[in-house]
Coordinates of C-alpha atoms in Angstrom, one line a residue:
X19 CA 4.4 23.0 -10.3
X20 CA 5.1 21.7 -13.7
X21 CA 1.8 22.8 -15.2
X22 CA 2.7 26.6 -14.2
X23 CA 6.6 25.4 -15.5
X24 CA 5.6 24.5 -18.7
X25 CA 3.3 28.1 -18.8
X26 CA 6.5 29.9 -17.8
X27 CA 8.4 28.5 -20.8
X28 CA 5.7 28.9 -23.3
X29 CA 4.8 32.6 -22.1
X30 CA 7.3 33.9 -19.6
X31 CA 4.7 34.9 -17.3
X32 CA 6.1 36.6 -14.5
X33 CA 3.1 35.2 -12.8
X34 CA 3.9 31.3 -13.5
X35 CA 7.5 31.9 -12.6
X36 CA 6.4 33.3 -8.6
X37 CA 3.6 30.6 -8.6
X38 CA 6.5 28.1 -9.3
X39 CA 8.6 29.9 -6.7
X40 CA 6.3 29.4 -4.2
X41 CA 5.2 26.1 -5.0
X42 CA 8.4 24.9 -4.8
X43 CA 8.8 26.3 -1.0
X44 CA 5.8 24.1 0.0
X45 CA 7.9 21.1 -2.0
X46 CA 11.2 21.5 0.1
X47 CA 9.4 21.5 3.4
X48 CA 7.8 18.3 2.6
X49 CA 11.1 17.3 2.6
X50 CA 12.4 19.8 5.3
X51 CA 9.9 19.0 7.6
X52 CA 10.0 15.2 8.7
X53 CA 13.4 15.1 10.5
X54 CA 15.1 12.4 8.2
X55 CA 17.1 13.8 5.2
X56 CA 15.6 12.9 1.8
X57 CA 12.4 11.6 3.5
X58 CA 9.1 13.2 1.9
X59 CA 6.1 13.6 3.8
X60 CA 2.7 13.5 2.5
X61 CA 1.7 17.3 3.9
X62 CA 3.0 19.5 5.8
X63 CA 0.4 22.6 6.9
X64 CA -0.2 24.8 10.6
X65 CA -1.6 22.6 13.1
X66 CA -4.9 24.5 13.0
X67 CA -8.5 24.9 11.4
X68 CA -9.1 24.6 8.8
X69 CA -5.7 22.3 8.1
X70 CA -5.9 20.3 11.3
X71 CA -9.4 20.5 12.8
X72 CA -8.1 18.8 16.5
X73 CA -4.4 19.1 17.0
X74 CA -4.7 17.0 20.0
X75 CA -6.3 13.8 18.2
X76 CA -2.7 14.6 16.0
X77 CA -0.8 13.2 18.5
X78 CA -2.4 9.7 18.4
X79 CA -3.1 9.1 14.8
X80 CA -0.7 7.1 13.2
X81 CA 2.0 9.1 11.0
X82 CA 1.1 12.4 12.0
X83 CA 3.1 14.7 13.8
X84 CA 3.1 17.9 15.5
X85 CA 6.0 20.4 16.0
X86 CA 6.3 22.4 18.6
X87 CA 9.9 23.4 18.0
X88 CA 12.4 24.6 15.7
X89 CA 11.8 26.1 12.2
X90 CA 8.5 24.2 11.4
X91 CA 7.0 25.1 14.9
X92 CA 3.0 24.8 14.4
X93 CA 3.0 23.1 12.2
X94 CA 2.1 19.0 11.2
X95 CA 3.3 16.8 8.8
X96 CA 1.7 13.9 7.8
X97 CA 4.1 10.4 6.9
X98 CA 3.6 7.1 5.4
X99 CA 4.0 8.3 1.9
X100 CA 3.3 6.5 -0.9
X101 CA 5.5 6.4 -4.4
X102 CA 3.0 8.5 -6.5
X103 CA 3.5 11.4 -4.0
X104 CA 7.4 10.8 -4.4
X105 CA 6.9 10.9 -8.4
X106 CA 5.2 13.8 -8.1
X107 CA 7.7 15.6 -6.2
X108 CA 10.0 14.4 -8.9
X109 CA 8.2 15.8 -11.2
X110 CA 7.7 19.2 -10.3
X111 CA 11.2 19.4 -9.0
X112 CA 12.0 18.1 -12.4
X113 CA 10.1 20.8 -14.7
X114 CA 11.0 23.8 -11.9
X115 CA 14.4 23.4 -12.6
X116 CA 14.9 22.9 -16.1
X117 CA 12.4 25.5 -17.0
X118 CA 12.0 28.3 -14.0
X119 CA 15.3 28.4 -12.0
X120 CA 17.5 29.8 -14.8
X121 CA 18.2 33.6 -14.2
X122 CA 21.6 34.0 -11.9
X123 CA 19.8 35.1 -9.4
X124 CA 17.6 31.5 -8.8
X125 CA 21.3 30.2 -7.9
X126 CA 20.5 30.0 -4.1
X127 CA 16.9 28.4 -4.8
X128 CA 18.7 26.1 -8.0
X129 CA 21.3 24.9 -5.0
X130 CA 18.4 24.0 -2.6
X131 CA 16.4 21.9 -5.4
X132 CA 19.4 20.0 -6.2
X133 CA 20.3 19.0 -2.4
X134 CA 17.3 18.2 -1.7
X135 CA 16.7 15.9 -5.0
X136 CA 20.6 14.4 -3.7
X137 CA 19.3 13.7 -0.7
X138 CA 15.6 11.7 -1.6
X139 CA 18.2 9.6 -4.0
X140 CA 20.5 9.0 -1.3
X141 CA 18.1 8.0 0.7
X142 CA 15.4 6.2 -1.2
X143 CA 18.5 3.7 -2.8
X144 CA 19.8 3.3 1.2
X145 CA 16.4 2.3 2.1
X146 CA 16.7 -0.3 -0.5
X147 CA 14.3 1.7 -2.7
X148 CA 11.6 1.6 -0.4
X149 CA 9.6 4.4 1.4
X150 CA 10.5 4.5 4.9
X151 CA 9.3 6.7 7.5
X152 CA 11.6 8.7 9.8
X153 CA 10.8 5.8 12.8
X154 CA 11.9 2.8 10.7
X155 CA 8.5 1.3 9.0
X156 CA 8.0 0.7 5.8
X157 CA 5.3 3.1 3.9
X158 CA 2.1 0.8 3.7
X159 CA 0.9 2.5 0.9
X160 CA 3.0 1.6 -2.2
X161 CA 6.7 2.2 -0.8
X162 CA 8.1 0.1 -3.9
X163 CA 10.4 2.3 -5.9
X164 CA 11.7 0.3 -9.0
X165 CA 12.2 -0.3 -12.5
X166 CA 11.0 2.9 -14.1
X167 CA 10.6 5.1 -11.0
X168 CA 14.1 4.5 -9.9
X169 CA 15.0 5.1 -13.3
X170 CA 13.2 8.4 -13.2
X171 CA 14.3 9.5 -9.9
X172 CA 18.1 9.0 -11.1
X173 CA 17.6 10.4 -14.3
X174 CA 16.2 13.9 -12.7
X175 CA 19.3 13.9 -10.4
X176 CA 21.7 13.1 -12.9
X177 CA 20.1 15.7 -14.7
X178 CA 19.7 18.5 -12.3
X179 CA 22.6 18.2 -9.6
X180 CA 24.8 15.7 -12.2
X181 CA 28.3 14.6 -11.5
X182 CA 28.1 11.6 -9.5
X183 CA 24.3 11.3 -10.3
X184 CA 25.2 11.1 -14.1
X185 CA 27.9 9.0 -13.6
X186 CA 26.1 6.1 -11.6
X187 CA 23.7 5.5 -14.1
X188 CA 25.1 2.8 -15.9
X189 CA 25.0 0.7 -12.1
X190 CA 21.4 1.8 -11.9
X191 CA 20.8 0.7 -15.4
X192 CA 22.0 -2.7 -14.7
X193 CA 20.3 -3.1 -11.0
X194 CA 17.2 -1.6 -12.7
X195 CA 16.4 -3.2 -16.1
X196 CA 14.9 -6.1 -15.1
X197 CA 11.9 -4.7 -13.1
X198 CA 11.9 -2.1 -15.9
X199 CA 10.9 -4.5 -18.4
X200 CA 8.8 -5.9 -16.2
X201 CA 6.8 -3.0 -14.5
X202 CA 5.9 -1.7 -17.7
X203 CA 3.7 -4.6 -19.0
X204 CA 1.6 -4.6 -15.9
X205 CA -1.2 -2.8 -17.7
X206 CA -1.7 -4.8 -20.7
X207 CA -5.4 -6.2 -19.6
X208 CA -7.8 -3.2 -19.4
X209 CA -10.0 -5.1 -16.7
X210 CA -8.0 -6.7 -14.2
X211 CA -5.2 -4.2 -14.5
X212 CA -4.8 -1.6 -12.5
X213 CA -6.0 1.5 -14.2
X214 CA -3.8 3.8 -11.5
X215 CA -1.0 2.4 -12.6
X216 CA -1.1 4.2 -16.2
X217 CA -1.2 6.8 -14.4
X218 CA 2.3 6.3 -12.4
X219 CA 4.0 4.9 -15.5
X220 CA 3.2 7.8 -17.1
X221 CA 4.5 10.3 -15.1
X222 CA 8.1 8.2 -14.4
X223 CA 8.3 7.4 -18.5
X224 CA 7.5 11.2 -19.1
X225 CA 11.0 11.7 -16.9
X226 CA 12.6 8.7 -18.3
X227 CA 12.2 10.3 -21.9
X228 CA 12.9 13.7 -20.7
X229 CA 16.0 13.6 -19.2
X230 CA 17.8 10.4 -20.2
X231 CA 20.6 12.2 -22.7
X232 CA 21.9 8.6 -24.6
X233 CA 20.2 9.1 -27.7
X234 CA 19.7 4.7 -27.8
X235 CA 18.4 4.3 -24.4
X236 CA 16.2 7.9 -25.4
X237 CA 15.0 5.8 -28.5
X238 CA 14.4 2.6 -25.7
X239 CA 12.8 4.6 -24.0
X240 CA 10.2 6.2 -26.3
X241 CA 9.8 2.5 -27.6
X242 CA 8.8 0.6 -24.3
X243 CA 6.3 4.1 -23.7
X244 CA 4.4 3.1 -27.0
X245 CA 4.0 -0.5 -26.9
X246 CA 3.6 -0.6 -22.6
X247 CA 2.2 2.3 -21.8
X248 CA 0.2 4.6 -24.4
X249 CA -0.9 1.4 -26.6
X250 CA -3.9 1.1 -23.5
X251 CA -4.8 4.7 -23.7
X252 CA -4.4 5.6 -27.2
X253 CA -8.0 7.0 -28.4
X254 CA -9.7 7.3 -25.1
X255 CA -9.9 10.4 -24.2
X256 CA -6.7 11.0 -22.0
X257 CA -5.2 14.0 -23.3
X258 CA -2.3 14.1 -20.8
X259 CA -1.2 11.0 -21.7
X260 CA -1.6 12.1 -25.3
X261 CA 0.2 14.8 -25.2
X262 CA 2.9 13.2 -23.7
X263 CA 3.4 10.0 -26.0
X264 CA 3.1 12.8 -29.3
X265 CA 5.7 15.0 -27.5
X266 CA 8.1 12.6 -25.6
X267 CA 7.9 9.3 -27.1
X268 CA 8.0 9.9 -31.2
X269 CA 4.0 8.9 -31.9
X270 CA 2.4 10.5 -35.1
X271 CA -0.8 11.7 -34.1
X272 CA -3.0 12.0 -36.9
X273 CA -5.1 15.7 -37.2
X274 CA -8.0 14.4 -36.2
X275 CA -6.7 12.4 -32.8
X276 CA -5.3 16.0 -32.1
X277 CA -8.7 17.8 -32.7
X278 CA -9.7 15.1 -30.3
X279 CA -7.5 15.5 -27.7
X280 CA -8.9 19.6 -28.2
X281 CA -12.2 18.5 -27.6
X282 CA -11.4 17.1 -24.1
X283 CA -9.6 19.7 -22.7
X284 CA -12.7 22.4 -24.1
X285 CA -15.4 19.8 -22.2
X286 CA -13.5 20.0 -18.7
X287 CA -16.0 21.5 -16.1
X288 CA -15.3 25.1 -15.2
X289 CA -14.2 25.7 -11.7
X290 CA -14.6 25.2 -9.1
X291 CA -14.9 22.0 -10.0
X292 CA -16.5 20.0 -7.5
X293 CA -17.6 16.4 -7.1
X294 CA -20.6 16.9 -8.3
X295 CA -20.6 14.0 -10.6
X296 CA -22.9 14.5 -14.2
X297 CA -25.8 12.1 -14.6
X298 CA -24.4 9.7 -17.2
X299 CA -27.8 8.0 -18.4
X300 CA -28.7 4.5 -19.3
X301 CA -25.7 2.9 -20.7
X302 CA -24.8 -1.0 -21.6
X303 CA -22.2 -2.9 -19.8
X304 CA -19.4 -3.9 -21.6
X305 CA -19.9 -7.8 -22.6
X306 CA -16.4 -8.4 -21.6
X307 CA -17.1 -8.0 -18.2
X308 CA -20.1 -9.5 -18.1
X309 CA -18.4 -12.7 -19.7
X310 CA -15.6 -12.2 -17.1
X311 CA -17.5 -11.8 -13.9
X312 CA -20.2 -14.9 -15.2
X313 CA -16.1 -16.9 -14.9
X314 CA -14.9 -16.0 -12.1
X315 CA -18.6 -16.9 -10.6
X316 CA -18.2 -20.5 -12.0
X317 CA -14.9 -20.9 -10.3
X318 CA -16.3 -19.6 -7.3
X319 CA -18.8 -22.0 -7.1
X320 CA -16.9 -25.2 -8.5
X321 CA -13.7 -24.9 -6.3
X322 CA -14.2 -22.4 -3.9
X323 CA -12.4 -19.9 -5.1
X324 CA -12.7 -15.9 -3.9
X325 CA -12.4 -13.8 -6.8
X326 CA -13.9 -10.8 -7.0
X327 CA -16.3 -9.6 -9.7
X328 CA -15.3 -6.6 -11.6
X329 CA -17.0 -3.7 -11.6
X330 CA -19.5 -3.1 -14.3
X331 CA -18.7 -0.4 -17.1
X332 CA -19.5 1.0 -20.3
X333 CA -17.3 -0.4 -23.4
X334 CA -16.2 2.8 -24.2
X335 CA -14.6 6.0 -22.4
X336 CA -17.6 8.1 -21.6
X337 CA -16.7 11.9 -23.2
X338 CA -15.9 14.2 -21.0
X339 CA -18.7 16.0 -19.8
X340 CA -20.1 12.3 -18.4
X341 CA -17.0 11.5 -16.4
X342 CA -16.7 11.5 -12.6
X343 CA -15.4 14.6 -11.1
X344 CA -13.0 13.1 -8.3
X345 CA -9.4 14.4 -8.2
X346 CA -6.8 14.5 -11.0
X347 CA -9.2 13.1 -14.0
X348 CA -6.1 11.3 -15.6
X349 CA -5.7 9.1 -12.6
X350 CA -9.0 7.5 -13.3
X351 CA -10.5 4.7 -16.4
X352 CA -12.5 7.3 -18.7
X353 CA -15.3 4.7 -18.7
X354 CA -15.5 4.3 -14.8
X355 CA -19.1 4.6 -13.3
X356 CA -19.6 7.7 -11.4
X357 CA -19.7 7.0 -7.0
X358 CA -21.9 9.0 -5.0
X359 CA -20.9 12.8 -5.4
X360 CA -19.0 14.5 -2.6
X361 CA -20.4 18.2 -2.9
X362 CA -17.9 20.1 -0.2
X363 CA -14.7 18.7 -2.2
X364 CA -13.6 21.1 -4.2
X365 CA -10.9 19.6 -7.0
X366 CA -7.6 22.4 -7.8
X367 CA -7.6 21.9 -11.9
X368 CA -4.0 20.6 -11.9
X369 CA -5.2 18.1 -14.5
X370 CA -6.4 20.8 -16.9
X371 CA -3.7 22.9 -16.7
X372 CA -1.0 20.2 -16.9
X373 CA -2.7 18.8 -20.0
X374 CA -3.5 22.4 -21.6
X375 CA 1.0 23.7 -21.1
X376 CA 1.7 20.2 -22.1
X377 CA -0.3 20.7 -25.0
X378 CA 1.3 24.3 -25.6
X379 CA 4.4 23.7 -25.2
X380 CA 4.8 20.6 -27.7
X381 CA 2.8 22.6 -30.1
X382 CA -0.8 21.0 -30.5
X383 CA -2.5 23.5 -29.0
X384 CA -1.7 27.7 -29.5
X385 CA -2.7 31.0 -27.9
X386 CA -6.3 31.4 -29.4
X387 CA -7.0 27.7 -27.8

């Protein structure tokens, strides 16, 4: 949804704007679907093949559910979302309406985006900014929403329905700063860090930047993303995240880190892009983790201890062309080891796309690109 927003603003597309349109109906039923206002489900699709191969074995697994009334009848949803699914929501809901939904006759569509952004607020901060599910349980896959997501997820309300959104950010600023500062310096060690985590900070300090008006906490903002976030990705071959910290957060990227970040995006497999990963040939690992792994061994041994050896990797990113094809490329360390291929999953290109009208709408890319 926001790669196809951002192509609508750079081309006015009428094509972009309906793929938007319709993207953002599949968005409100995640919503729409579960039963609990301003609860998102993971997916919503008809309870058949080749969505839902069994509908009966639906009924017994664990978070899925299927209707058999009311507007959503045939269909399933799926529950026990996790907080990267709720920033993406966010997110699209985010670039939809500040760059699709502006002709007077997107009022009726405008008004259903901004209740149903009211409502995840509402109900994310009554939950106590955790992900619950409609039947009381706490999502056991990352239900944590603070510090910079709940930062994000206000500043996109206060943005988009505003009022008593914008108005209640100075409380959120004050309940929220201190697991700001300190959710953004999780990432500093490129080995024991989790590399997924880039990933999510990137996405809630792209809306922090975005849509936080105050040109000091703007400038706070664009700070923390430099020295927390984009210092650990600078140079390797993450042109998303690139794109982002040269547009969003103030960095001066020289000519040849943006002929770089070029050279990525032309290396991208075409589609369909399947995991089919590329043989990657003989390759050193990185003595860091080498020296690293031969520790935690050594503690092991002399008290018992139960670390776990880090997986072994190249020093640096591997180009394009040699990394693993396995779902939204960003998401993943550019110098990760390829796992067995998966030849039926087929991958949508959302990561090219968002990375190429990212790159054309900031400027650093152009039509003949």
């Amino acid at each position: 949804v926001a790669a196809e927003s951002y192509r609508y603003r750079v081309t006015g597309d009428p094509d972009a704007r309906s793929n938007v349109i319709k993207s953002l109906g599949c968005l409100l039923a995640l919503e729409a679907v579960t039963g609990k206002p301003g609860f998102v489900a993971r997916f919503v699709g008809p309870a058949a093949p080749p969505f839902l191969g069994d509908p009966s074995g639906c009924l017994d697994a664990q978070d899925c559910h299927v209707l058999g009334a009311g507007p959503f009848a045939g269909n399933y949803w799926i529950g026990n979302t996790s907080k990267d699914q709720y920033l993406g929501w966010f997110y699209g809901m985010a670039h939809a309406h500040e760059f699709v939904l502006t002709e007077p006759g997107d009022a009726a569509l405008r008004a259903e985006v901004e209740g149903a952004v009211a409502r995840v607020v509402d109900t994310t901060r009554a939950d106590g900014y955790m992900i619950t599910d409609p039947d009381g349980t706490v999502s056991t896959k990352g239900p944590e929403i603070f510090g910079h997501y709940a930062l994000a997820f206000h500043l996109v309300a206060a943005a988009t329905v505003g009022g008593p959104y914008a108005a209640m950010m100075p409380q959120i600023y004050a309940e929220q700063l201190l697991s700001y500062l300190v959710l953004t310096n999780y990432s500093t060690f490129r080995y024991l860090g989790n590399y997924f985590n880039h990933h999510l900070g990137h996405l809630a300090q792209h809306m922090t930047m975005r849509y936080e008006p105050d040109p000091v906490l703007h400038k706070a903002h664009q700070s923390m993303h430099r020295q927390r976030l984009y210092r650990y990705v600078r140079d390797t071959g993450q042109t998303f995240y690139d794109y982002i910290a040269w547009g969003e957060a103030g960095y001066a990227a020289t000519p040849e880190q943006i002929a770089g970040a070029k050279q990525v995006l032309t290396e991208f497999a075409p589609a369909p892009r399947r995991d089919l990963h590329p043989d990657q040939g003989p390759w050193e690992p990185d003595p860091a983790i080498v020296e690293i792994n031969a520790l935690f061994t050594l503690l092991n041994d002399l008290f018992g201890a139960d670390l776990e050896l880090l997986d072994l990797a190249p020093a640096n990113p591997w180009p394009m062309a040699k990394r693993c094809v396995n779902g939204f490329i960003w998401q993943h360390r550019p110098w990760e080891v390829c796992p067995p291929s998966r030849p039926l999953f087929e991958n949508d290109g959302a990561d090219y796309l968002i990375a190429y009208w990212l790159g054309r709408y900031h400027g650093f890319l152009d039509a003949t690109d």
